[in-house]
XYZ file of C-alpha atoms in Angstrom:
670
model
C 56.656 230.023 -221.105
C 55.964 230.246 -224.931
C 56.875 228.501 -228.067
C 59.296 231.325 -228.488
C 60.568 231.088 -224.792
C 60.006 227.478 -223.727
C 61.862 227.956 -220.332
C 62.026 230.564 -217.773
C 65.303 232.471 -217.226
C 66.018 233.576 -213.575
C 68.931 234.488 -211.192
C 69.250 234.878 -207.556
C 69.709 238.079 -205.492
C 72.214 237.467 -202.614
C 70.595 239.023 -199.330
C 72.625 241.371 -196.944
C 73.909 238.512 -194.816
C 75.170 236.769 -198.158
C 73.665 233.599 -196.620
C 70.609 233.329 -198.652
C 69.506 234.003 -201.885
C 66.224 235.006 -203.610
C 64.969 233.801 -206.810
C 63.953 236.611 -209.543
C 63.135 236.294 -213.070
C 65.278 238.216 -215.523
C 65.316 238.693 -219.220
C 66.757 235.719 -221.352
C 70.432 235.830 -221.701
C 70.410 232.459 -223.903
C 67.983 231.212 -226.379
C 67.536 228.103 -228.537
C 69.635 228.258 -231.719
C 68.929 224.783 -232.877
C 68.180 221.173 -231.872
C 70.432 218.462 -233.624
C 69.412 214.837 -233.883
C 70.265 211.909 -236.248
C 67.736 212.952 -238.789
C 69.293 216.472 -239.168
C 72.591 215.078 -239.519
C 71.160 212.534 -242.041
C 72.700 209.432 -240.316
C 71.304 206.327 -238.857
C 69.940 206.952 -235.371
C 72.303 207.614 -232.414
C 72.889 204.371 -230.332
C 73.781 206.624 -227.310
C 75.255 210.014 -226.783
C 77.635 209.493 -223.892
C 79.515 212.726 -224.075
C 80.241 215.945 -226.018
C 83.213 218.140 -226.266
C 84.299 221.102 -228.483
C 87.688 221.973 -230.004
C 88.658 224.588 -232.522
C 84.949 225.363 -233.550
C 84.070 221.635 -233.941
C 81.920 219.570 -231.966
C 82.625 215.864 -231.054
C 79.947 213.533 -230.157
C 80.796 210.276 -228.423
C 78.137 207.446 -229.403
C 79.783 204.410 -227.424
C 76.935 202.064 -228.388
C 78.193 202.281 -231.927
C 81.874 202.720 -231.124
C 81.600 206.113 -233.117
C 82.513 209.575 -232.758
C 80.655 212.048 -234.985
C 82.445 215.481 -235.660
C 80.260 218.469 -236.541
C 81.429 221.764 -238.201
C 80.963 225.162 -236.623
C 77.670 225.441 -238.129
C 76.765 222.110 -236.632
C 76.662 220.106 -239.802
C 78.292 216.888 -240.133
C 81.964 216.961 -240.792
C 82.825 213.379 -240.405
C 82.471 210.140 -238.411
C 85.021 208.125 -236.932
C 83.639 204.350 -236.609
C 86.985 202.497 -237.496
C 89.515 202.786 -234.645
C 92.763 200.833 -235.004
C 95.730 199.890 -233.148
C 98.706 198.479 -234.852
C 96.291 197.021 -237.411
C 93.855 195.844 -234.810
C 90.302 197.199 -234.920
C 89.148 198.329 -231.402
C 85.829 198.780 -229.958
C 85.045 201.305 -227.181
C 81.546 200.139 -226.520
C 80.707 201.438 -222.902
C 82.930 204.546 -223.218
C 81.667 207.271 -221.000
C 83.856 210.478 -221.894
C 85.689 212.242 -224.701
C 88.221 215.111 -224.696
C 89.770 216.738 -227.965
C 92.871 218.983 -227.930
C 94.167 220.216 -231.101
C 92.227 217.216 -232.949
C 94.047 214.713 -230.638
C 91.190 212.883 -229.517
C 90.949 211.131 -225.987
C 88.325 208.666 -225.285
C 87.643 207.348 -221.572
C 86.737 203.763 -222.449
C 85.198 202.749 -219.355
C 84.024 199.053 -220.141
C 87.505 198.118 -221.287
C 89.257 200.173 -218.399
C 91.489 202.262 -220.617
C 92.008 205.604 -222.230
C 92.328 205.686 -226.040
C 94.390 208.491 -227.662
C 93.719 208.817 -231.558
C 93.945 211.064 -234.401
C 90.880 212.170 -236.333
C 91.389 209.267 -238.810
C 90.794 206.646 -235.993
C 94.670 205.725 -235.661
C 95.181 204.956 -231.926
C 98.576 206.703 -230.884
C 98.598 205.691 -227.390
C 96.385 204.209 -224.573
C 96.572 204.272 -220.891
C 95.377 201.311 -218.636
C 95.719 200.796 -214.766
C 99.117 202.045 -213.816
C 101.601 199.978 -211.770
C 102.301 202.039 -209.003
C 102.677 201.988 -205.071
C 100.337 205.129 -204.944
C 97.361 202.894 -206.390
C 95.531 201.095 -203.672
C 95.063 197.191 -203.829
C 91.269 197.563 -204.156
C 91.303 200.291 -206.554
C 88.704 199.825 -209.519
C 90.037 201.573 -212.721
C 86.894 202.581 -214.734
C 87.701 205.884 -216.487
C 84.644 207.976 -217.137
C 86.092 211.480 -217.983
C 89.388 212.569 -219.279
C 90.898 216.232 -219.837
C 94.248 217.429 -221.054
C 95.735 220.734 -219.976
C 98.125 223.113 -221.942
C 101.145 221.528 -220.879
C 99.642 218.085 -222.047
C 99.189 216.592 -218.424
C 96.285 214.141 -218.522
C 93.666 213.868 -215.958
C 91.400 210.944 -215.463
C 88.355 210.424 -213.609
C 87.571 206.871 -212.383
C 84.152 205.905 -211.431
C 83.747 205.130 -207.641
C 87.141 206.709 -206.936
C 87.374 208.896 -203.796
C 91.084 209.630 -204.265
C 90.819 212.395 -206.911
C 91.769 212.437 -210.601
C 94.600 210.214 -211.863
C 97.541 212.469 -213.400
C 99.848 211.455 -215.995
C 102.684 213.411 -217.455
C 103.054 214.322 -221.012
C 105.255 211.320 -221.474
C 102.122 209.302 -220.189
C 104.018 208.459 -216.910
C 101.569 208.238 -213.825
C 102.359 210.999 -211.267
C 99.718 210.140 -208.722
C 96.232 211.443 -207.577
C 94.821 215.075 -207.696
C 92.121 216.985 -205.911
C 90.237 214.307 -203.824
C 87.231 215.504 -202.068
C 86.858 215.364 -198.331
C 83.969 214.503 -195.890
C 82.740 217.753 -194.015
C 82.103 217.111 -190.363
C 81.401 219.227 -187.616
C 83.092 219.530 -184.349
C 79.973 217.681 -182.680
C 80.374 214.834 -185.453
C 84.015 214.418 -184.824
C 83.696 214.116 -181.110
C 80.774 211.616 -181.426
C 82.751 209.575 -183.813
C 85.742 209.823 -181.492
C 83.460 208.729 -178.287
C 81.720 205.756 -180.439
C 85.265 204.290 -181.439
C 86.742 204.736 -177.888
C 83.673 202.776 -176.340
C 82.997 200.422 -179.205
C 83.992 196.705 -179.569
C 86.019 195.575 -182.563
C 83.110 193.843 -183.959
C 80.882 197.171 -183.627
C 83.736 199.180 -185.301
C 84.099 196.644 -188.089
C 80.318 196.772 -188.743
C 80.049 200.703 -188.599
C 79.453 202.688 -191.633
C 82.237 204.897 -192.886
C 81.258 208.452 -194.506
C 83.074 208.628 -197.755
C 83.535 211.742 -199.942
C 81.493 212.318 -203.048
C 83.379 211.748 -206.225
C 83.779 214.023 -209.189
C 81.289 213.378 -211.975
C 82.899 215.844 -214.288
C 85.766 218.389 -214.726
C 86.939 220.949 -217.197
C 90.450 222.763 -217.817
C 90.202 226.743 -217.472
C 92.407 229.524 -217.839
C 95.665 229.079 -216.336
C 95.305 225.343 -216.335
C 92.985 225.643 -213.207
C 90.700 222.598 -213.130
C 87.041 223.297 -212.451
C 85.296 220.031 -210.850
C 81.541 219.329 -210.330
C 80.554 216.975 -207.577
C 77.054 215.271 -207.940
C 74.677 214.424 -205.303
C 70.964 214.488 -205.026
C 70.566 213.274 -201.333
C 70.498 216.527 -199.519
C 71.364 220.066 -199.773
C 75.037 220.413 -200.392
C 77.458 223.503 -200.689
C 80.745 223.503 -202.566
C 79.397 221.153 -205.502
C 81.836 223.204 -207.862
C 85.565 223.563 -206.959
C 88.570 225.358 -208.786
C 91.625 223.487 -207.991
C 95.127 224.940 -208.322
C 98.093 222.910 -209.522
C 98.422 221.877 -205.962
C 94.973 220.406 -205.814
C 93.646 223.040 -203.280
C 90.288 224.633 -204.061
C 90.936 228.198 -204.592
C 87.133 229.332 -205.902
C 86.022 232.632 -204.002
C 82.830 230.968 -202.780
C 84.000 227.512 -201.555
C 80.951 227.082 -199.241
C 78.275 228.066 -201.710
C 75.261 226.305 -202.998
C 75.856 226.605 -206.966
C 72.319 225.134 -207.555
C 68.799 226.080 -206.822
C 68.072 227.314 -203.203
C 64.602 226.120 -202.752
C 64.117 223.130 -200.466
C 61.441 221.878 -202.749
C 64.143 221.704 -205.676
C 67.331 220.806 -203.741
C 66.156 217.014 -203.520
C 65.722 216.833 -207.161
C 69.039 218.409 -208.124
C 71.997 216.651 -209.610
C 74.974 218.854 -210.915
C 76.622 216.385 -213.439
C 78.463 218.154 -215.862
C 80.538 221.476 -216.147
C 82.676 223.514 -218.702
C 84.550 226.731 -218.560
C 85.465 229.386 -221.047
C 88.477 231.436 -221.840
C 87.247 234.296 -219.593
C 86.524 232.144 -216.545
C 82.836 231.990 -216.964
C 81.834 228.512 -216.206
C 78.690 226.595 -216.876
C 77.289 223.831 -214.560
C 74.356 221.396 -215.879
C 71.533 220.102 -213.492
C 70.956 216.567 -214.709
C 68.369 215.990 -212.144
C 64.478 216.473 -212.580
C 64.762 220.116 -213.831
C 67.565 219.889 -216.301
C 68.882 223.483 -215.827
C 71.998 225.215 -216.773
C 73.674 227.661 -214.199
C 75.849 230.188 -215.723
C 78.495 231.941 -213.339
C 81.390 234.400 -213.640
C 84.695 233.708 -212.467
C 83.917 235.328 -209.071
C 81.161 232.904 -208.700
C 78.403 235.685 -209.373
C 75.368 233.918 -210.764
C 74.721 235.353 -214.364
C 71.324 233.509 -214.926
C 69.979 230.132 -214.931
C 68.229 228.783 -218.277
C 66.937 225.627 -219.868
C 64.567 223.328 -218.217
C 62.136 220.345 -218.766
C 60.945 218.211 -215.827
C 61.988 214.973 -217.553
C 59.780 215.788 -220.673
C 61.376 217.541 -223.872
C 58.003 219.066 -225.082
C 59.589 222.136 -226.598
C 62.975 223.361 -227.712
C 65.208 224.246 -225.067
C 63.792 221.482 -222.619
C 65.126 218.285 -221.902
C 64.012 214.539 -220.698
C 67.476 213.948 -219.349
C 70.031 216.520 -219.975
C 73.500 214.745 -219.443
C 76.458 216.652 -220.586
C 77.441 220.050 -221.642
C 80.130 221.858 -223.818
C 81.175 225.317 -224.673
C 81.760 225.994 -228.271
C 82.635 229.695 -228.572
C 79.670 231.616 -227.263
C 77.352 228.619 -227.928
C 76.223 226.188 -224.941
C 75.891 222.638 -226.309
C 73.857 220.289 -224.205
C 73.045 216.569 -224.940
C 69.978 214.696 -224.043
C 70.529 211.024 -223.352
C 66.859 209.967 -223.628
C 65.889 211.831 -226.658
C 69.334 211.330 -228.133
C 69.631 214.778 -229.596
C 71.840 217.942 -228.864
C 70.384 221.479 -228.040
C 72.519 224.511 -229.079
C 71.938 227.716 -227.075
C 73.191 230.914 -228.404
C 73.704 233.997 -226.424
C 71.276 236.899 -226.638
C 72.135 240.570 -227.366
C 71.108 241.211 -223.705
C 73.186 238.355 -222.392
C 76.037 239.834 -224.652
C 75.676 243.122 -222.954
C 75.587 241.697 -219.543
C 78.628 239.556 -220.064
C 80.587 242.347 -221.715
C 79.761 244.540 -218.762
C 80.765 242.211 -216.144
C 83.910 241.206 -217.818
C 85.136 244.757 -217.791
C 83.942 245.030 -214.093
C 85.725 241.891 -213.157
C 88.942 243.075 -214.996
C 88.584 246.705 -212.972
C 87.745 248.582 -216.115
C 85.009 250.499 -214.232
C 85.018 253.724 -216.279
C 83.834 252.073 -219.299
C 80.881 250.152 -217.923
C 78.779 252.974 -216.529
C 76.477 253.516 -219.381
C 76.315 249.750 -220.206
C 75.000 249.005 -216.804
C 72.548 251.855 -217.094
C 71.105 250.458 -220.233
C 70.937 246.923 -218.712
C 68.951 248.244 -215.739
C 66.733 249.859 -218.271
C 65.807 246.452 -219.717
C 65.865 244.543 -216.570
C 65.469 245.892 -213.024
C 66.198 242.548 -211.406
C 69.698 242.397 -212.320
C 71.680 242.742 -208.963
C 75.110 242.598 -211.062
C 74.153 245.786 -212.723
C 73.585 247.677 -209.459
C 76.756 246.442 -208.107
C 78.774 247.054 -211.255
C 77.343 250.550 -211.505
C 78.217 251.210 -207.888
C 81.881 250.198 -208.657
C 81.838 252.471 -211.719
C 80.643 255.301 -209.587
C 83.098 254.699 -206.935
C 85.911 254.651 -209.522
C 84.871 257.979 -210.833
C 84.871 259.410 -207.552
C 81.123 259.863 -207.415
C 80.836 258.324 -203.847
C 76.998 259.623 -203.293
C 75.845 257.637 -206.355
C 78.230 254.616 -205.269
C 76.617 254.580 -201.909
C 73.150 254.622 -203.562
C 73.660 251.774 -205.928
C 75.580 249.711 -203.611
C 72.643 249.959 -201.236
C 70.563 248.798 -204.115
C 72.613 245.752 -205.049
C 73.395 244.736 -201.356
C 77.136 245.489 -202.182
C 78.451 245.903 -198.745
C 82.104 245.856 -199.980
C 81.845 248.871 -202.314
C 79.286 250.455 -199.746
C 82.102 250.307 -197.248
C 84.899 251.824 -199.309
C 82.715 254.680 -200.513
C 81.450 255.305 -197.171
C 85.197 255.760 -196.005
C 85.854 258.028 -199.003
C 82.608 260.242 -198.243
C 83.283 260.419 -194.631
C 86.955 261.486 -195.161
C 85.664 264.072 -197.672
C 82.956 265.369 -195.236
C 85.845 265.858 -192.444
C 88.130 267.568 -194.729
C 85.477 270.045 -195.843
C 84.080 270.518 -192.329
C 87.375 270.146 -190.314
C 87.145 273.610 -188.705
C 83.627 273.209 -187.452
C 83.939 269.571 -186.215
C 87.292 270.497 -184.463
C 85.670 273.475 -182.768
C 82.441 271.405 -181.799
C 84.596 268.702 -180.062
C 86.488 271.454 -178.144
C 83.274 273.074 -177.059
C 81.834 269.777 -175.844
C 85.009 268.648 -174.030
C 85.050 271.968 -172.340
C 81.362 272.067 -171.343
C 81.664 268.675 -169.798
C 84.794 269.693 -167.781
C 83.070 272.973 -166.561
C 79.926 270.979 -165.487
C 82.058 268.309 -163.665
C 83.915 271.070 -161.938
C 80.538 272.736 -160.779
C 79.085 269.457 -159.730
C 82.146 268.929 -157.577
C 82.540 272.345 -156.176
C 78.838 272.715 -155.155
C 78.635 269.031 -154.421
C 75.493 268.757 -156.780
C 73.739 265.333 -156.493
C 72.542 264.735 -159.980
C 70.586 261.309 -159.356
C 68.742 261.548 -156.232
C 66.948 258.663 -156.315
C 68.883 256.032 -154.098
C 67.902 252.955 -155.865
C 68.825 254.582 -159.243
C 72.034 255.734 -157.988
C 72.822 252.240 -156.598
C 72.112 250.570 -159.940
C 74.338 252.763 -161.742
C 77.098 252.307 -159.028
C 77.165 248.471 -159.901
C 79.226 249.226 -162.824
C 82.209 250.802 -161.038
C 81.785 249.232 -157.676
C 79.755 245.906 -158.003
C 80.805 244.534 -154.535
C 79.482 247.667 -152.756
C 76.265 247.958 -154.979
C 75.303 244.278 -154.697
C 75.939 244.496 -150.858
C 73.466 247.218 -150.511
C 70.794 245.294 -152.682
C 71.195 242.431 -150.316
C 71.624 244.372 -146.947
C 69.943 247.629 -147.453
C 67.201 246.579 -149.992
C 68.530 249.207 -152.566
C 67.303 246.937 -155.360
C 64.360 247.988 -157.702
C 62.144 245.641 -159.674
C 60.922 248.285 -161.938
C 64.443 249.419 -162.563
C 65.634 246.010 -163.137
C 62.726 245.182 -165.478
C 63.496 248.448 -167.337
C 66.996 247.334 -168.025
C 65.812 244.036 -169.290
C 63.338 245.772 -171.445
C 66.077 248.040 -172.992
C 68.207 245.000 -173.433
C 65.489 243.326 -175.757
C 64.709 246.507 -177.526
C 68.465 247.461 -178.358
C 69.201 244.120 -179.373
C 66.220 243.983 -181.793
C 67.245 247.604 -182.998
C 70.757 246.738 -183.491
C 69.665 243.929 -185.760
C 67.434 246.230 -187.887
C 69.043 249.591 -187.832
C 72.885 249.017 -187.841
C 74.977 250.795 -190.491
C 74.433 249.198 -193.928
C 77.892 247.784 -194.153
C 77.267 245.605 -191.119
C 73.439 245.047 -191.425
C 72.201 241.433 -191.988
C 68.543 242.247 -191.543
C 66.174 240.126 -193.705
C 62.643 241.203 -193.271
C 61.163 238.008 -194.678
C 63.211 235.649 -192.023
C 63.657 238.130 -189.188
C 61.764 236.928 -186.035
C 61.635 239.341 -183.106
C 60.367 236.378 -180.902
C 63.804 234.677 -181.353
C 65.467 237.956 -180.098
C 62.930 237.760 -177.066
C 63.991 234.072 -176.337
C 67.746 234.891 -176.323
C 67.279 238.097 -174.159
C 64.292 238.192 -171.915
C 63.655 234.495 -171.795
C 67.268 233.558 -171.072
C 67.401 235.976 -168.045
C 64.269 234.629 -166.642
C 65.443 230.888 -167.361
C 68.705 231.641 -165.464
C 67.030 233.337 -162.656
C 64.690 230.449 -162.172
C 67.101 227.680 -162.411
C 69.649 229.503 -160.047
C 66.937 230.236 -157.358
C 65.830 226.431 -157.496
C 69.151 225.124 -157.384
C 70.544 227.593 -154.614
C 67.414 227.113 -152.383
C 68.649 223.283 -152.123
C 72.255 224.207 -151.648
C 72.275 226.602 -148.993
C 71.742 230.013 -150.777
C 70.020 232.787 -149.074
C 69.193 234.761 -152.058
C 65.486 235.429 -152.909
C 64.175 235.283 -156.392
C 63.619 238.974 -156.514
C 67.229 239.643 -155.425
C 68.433 237.123 -158.116
C 66.349 238.775 -160.738
C 67.631 242.389 -159.800
C 71.257 241.484 -159.664
C 71.019 239.648 -162.946
C 69.421 242.521 -164.779
C 71.688 245.138 -163.240
C 74.445 243.059 -164.641
C 73.350 243.413 -168.211
C 74.101 247.234 -168.137
C 77.501 246.707 -169.675
C 76.207 244.852 -172.437
C 73.350 247.561 -173.111
C 75.891 250.178 -173.173
C 78.345 248.114 -175.450
C 75.493 247.513 -177.903
C 74.383 251.293 -177.885
C 77.821 251.992 -178.816
C 78.213 249.463 -181.167
C 75.103 250.610 -183.075
C 76.353 254.169 -183.100
C 79.579 253.234 -184.498
C 78.298 251.060 -187.262
C 77.071 254.492 -188.929
C 80.452 256.098 -188.284
C 83.274 253.430 -189.031
C 83.704 250.925 -191.611
C 84.330 247.181 -191.099
C 88.011 247.653 -191.582
C 88.018 250.027 -188.637
C 86.040 248.065 -186.333
C 88.603 245.989 -184.714
C 88.556 248.302 -181.706
C 84.799 248.318 -181.191
C 84.846 244.565 -181.432
C 87.439 244.199 -178.658
C 85.342 246.707 -176.565
C 82.025 244.706 -177.064
C 83.959 241.381 -175.809
C 85.503 243.262 -172.685
C 81.840 244.528 -172.087
C 80.435 241.038 -172.205
C 83.078 239.496 -169.940
C 82.475 242.364 -167.464
C 78.931 241.516 -167.489
C 79.778 237.970 -166.344
C 82.310 239.297 -163.769
C 79.447 241.720 -162.404
C 76.899 238.674 -162.486
C 79.173 236.291 -160.578
C 79.750 239.256 -157.952
C 75.876 239.723 -157.638
C 75.198 236.212 -157.278
C 77.758 235.546 -154.726
C 76.628 238.505 -152.629
C 72.819 237.709 -152.598
C 73.596 234.094 -151.699
C 76.629 234.726 -149.111
C 78.609 232.231 -151.449
C 82.568 231.840 -151.529
C 83.834 231.796 -154.947
C 84.249 227.794 -155.075
C 80.628 227.351 -154.052
C 79.577 229.904 -156.564
C 81.267 228.117 -159.323
C 79.724 224.685 -158.245
C 76.081 226.115 -158.139
C 76.775 227.824 -161.377
C 77.508 224.598 -163.064
C 74.464 222.977 -161.453
C 72.308 226.049 -162.777
C 73.368 225.652 -166.152
C 72.338 221.905 -166.008
C 69.131 222.726 -164.430
C 68.498 225.404 -167.270
C 68.974 222.587 -169.848
C 66.429 220.302 -168.052
C 64.077 223.102 -167.718
C 64.320 223.703 -171.511
C 63.764 220.223 -172.180
C 60.645 219.611 -169.855
C 59.222 222.749 -171.397
C 59.659 221.211 -175.016
C 58.084 217.922 -173.882
C 55.259 219.822 -172.363
C 54.734 221.631 -175.551
C 55.034 218.546 -177.474
C 52.548 216.710 -175.151
C 50.021 219.663 -175.285
C 50.055 219.595 -179.052
C 49.287 216.064 -179.072
C 46.441 216.365 -176.615
C 45.140 219.237 -178.620
C 45.316 216.866 -181.839
C 43.568 213.977 -180.035
C 40.726 216.348 -178.785
C 40.313 217.993 -182.147
C 39.911 214.602 -183.648
C 37.541 213.422 -181.125
C 35.248 216.633 -181.613
C 35.557 216.060 -185.435
C 34.261 212.478 -185.254
C 31.601 213.588 -182.734
C 30.484 216.321 -185.189
C 30.149 213.881 -188.321
C 28.400 211.097 -186.477
């Protein structure tokens, strides 16, 4: 940070799994153009700055404390002030108003304190006002306190009322109340739904009456976008949330591409101090969300929810231009971004930099599928800023459009763009087979003929390829599980080393699949990946099942030994191991669109593994199917108990260790 650059500009790189994002610094896309206060406008001090909006190049500032609207020219000089508002000759006050919206010089004021919407011209003459409508759609306990108002291209009026969980109130161009629009919902997991159901089922009427009901968050701001889609922002600084921004179609449904996305910062340290409070959208669908929490940042997104950059700042202290004590509202004026500070009672205007213009222009062309004209622009952008993920993705799309699939693959990989990578991979693979069809065809014929000849020779001469009886019996468990596991039990043809080798291969191939699968399928993140977790869900899970099953079956008449249970369990993993090897290979050959059959194949192998395991457990314990089902249920319960006991032992050991360390520390200092 410097006097010229008082705030940091950064963006987030989306990882391969598209679930996490990593902060990286980038070149500034916006800079401070000017800071406007009462002295600059040569007026008495603002009583308050409650809201700002832009219309036809003019800025409108709502000062509800003084019941005044200030109008600024395009150069941010004072054009006029509206401090006398009348209706039928009577002067009205809008002290306590919270929101303002202007369309073609028709001004709408959300007069919160007086529970009304005022519609007036630029001379202060009120042409209409809206109070609480009389309608059966309005709940009896509804509190009508309008805080935001907006009007779409068809002159439909949308009003957000403070404390309303029903969505925005909608009025027709004739000022007729039509109903509510776009209410938020309370997200709930299956577990939460079941818990609530059980609680209600067994609770008394008194407990149900005293229970706390979860309510959805209310809109804190909204803006009308292209096509009359309404962009809303929902504020919460209580916990990490997703989907704070929504794009509502005429039916009130969220159609934003990333509906389950965190539109604010990703860091756990920053999340609890965030409060997305204001939003605006331009004619190209780029939208800006303002964080009014501790850090006062502006998040700039394109219409596909790709983060362009984050700028602004100030941890509740406006020490330099471009920082804020309390950033409250945001408005777009052409390419300028106007932000108000309610504590310092001033307005900061940000203008886009040359670099920002270049990125915006290239990204707009990319989003409009005009890839051919963006390649050189993206190359220049990468020269200026190698941290721009959009540039790598845009360049990948440009190369794909031009038919240079090798380059498209290269830049899609650099930009973690799986979709473009998969498309380019399919094209490049098709080109390879077209070019080498004769060679590939002859190679397949040769391999098929060679296999057929070897099988014929083997059968004719009765050649035994696998002479080790235990190894042969292990492989036979896939086609003939009943006979194979009978031999394990009755003839001792089970091998601990072979079983352990299968388990080890299962762990290794699971880890390799995570790291070395094809790029279009890869979700590997070196920073967050933990091979110990893979060990737990493979080796530890098998050992847990074997131990629990042995303990349960000893008490329930089972005759299987621990060694036998371990062997049949590990042998049963062979179909899964085979499926994972096939899956890993196919990720380097097929694209995601062609992967349905492999997914089905893997599912079948997993189901067959459970079938083989069931056969093995029944054979070693000499169980009928009914008893097997019963002991399996008890085994699962025992596994849960064992995990709980291990957790408790570890917790107690940690506490004992802490106590011993404390005792030694006190002894040492005495």
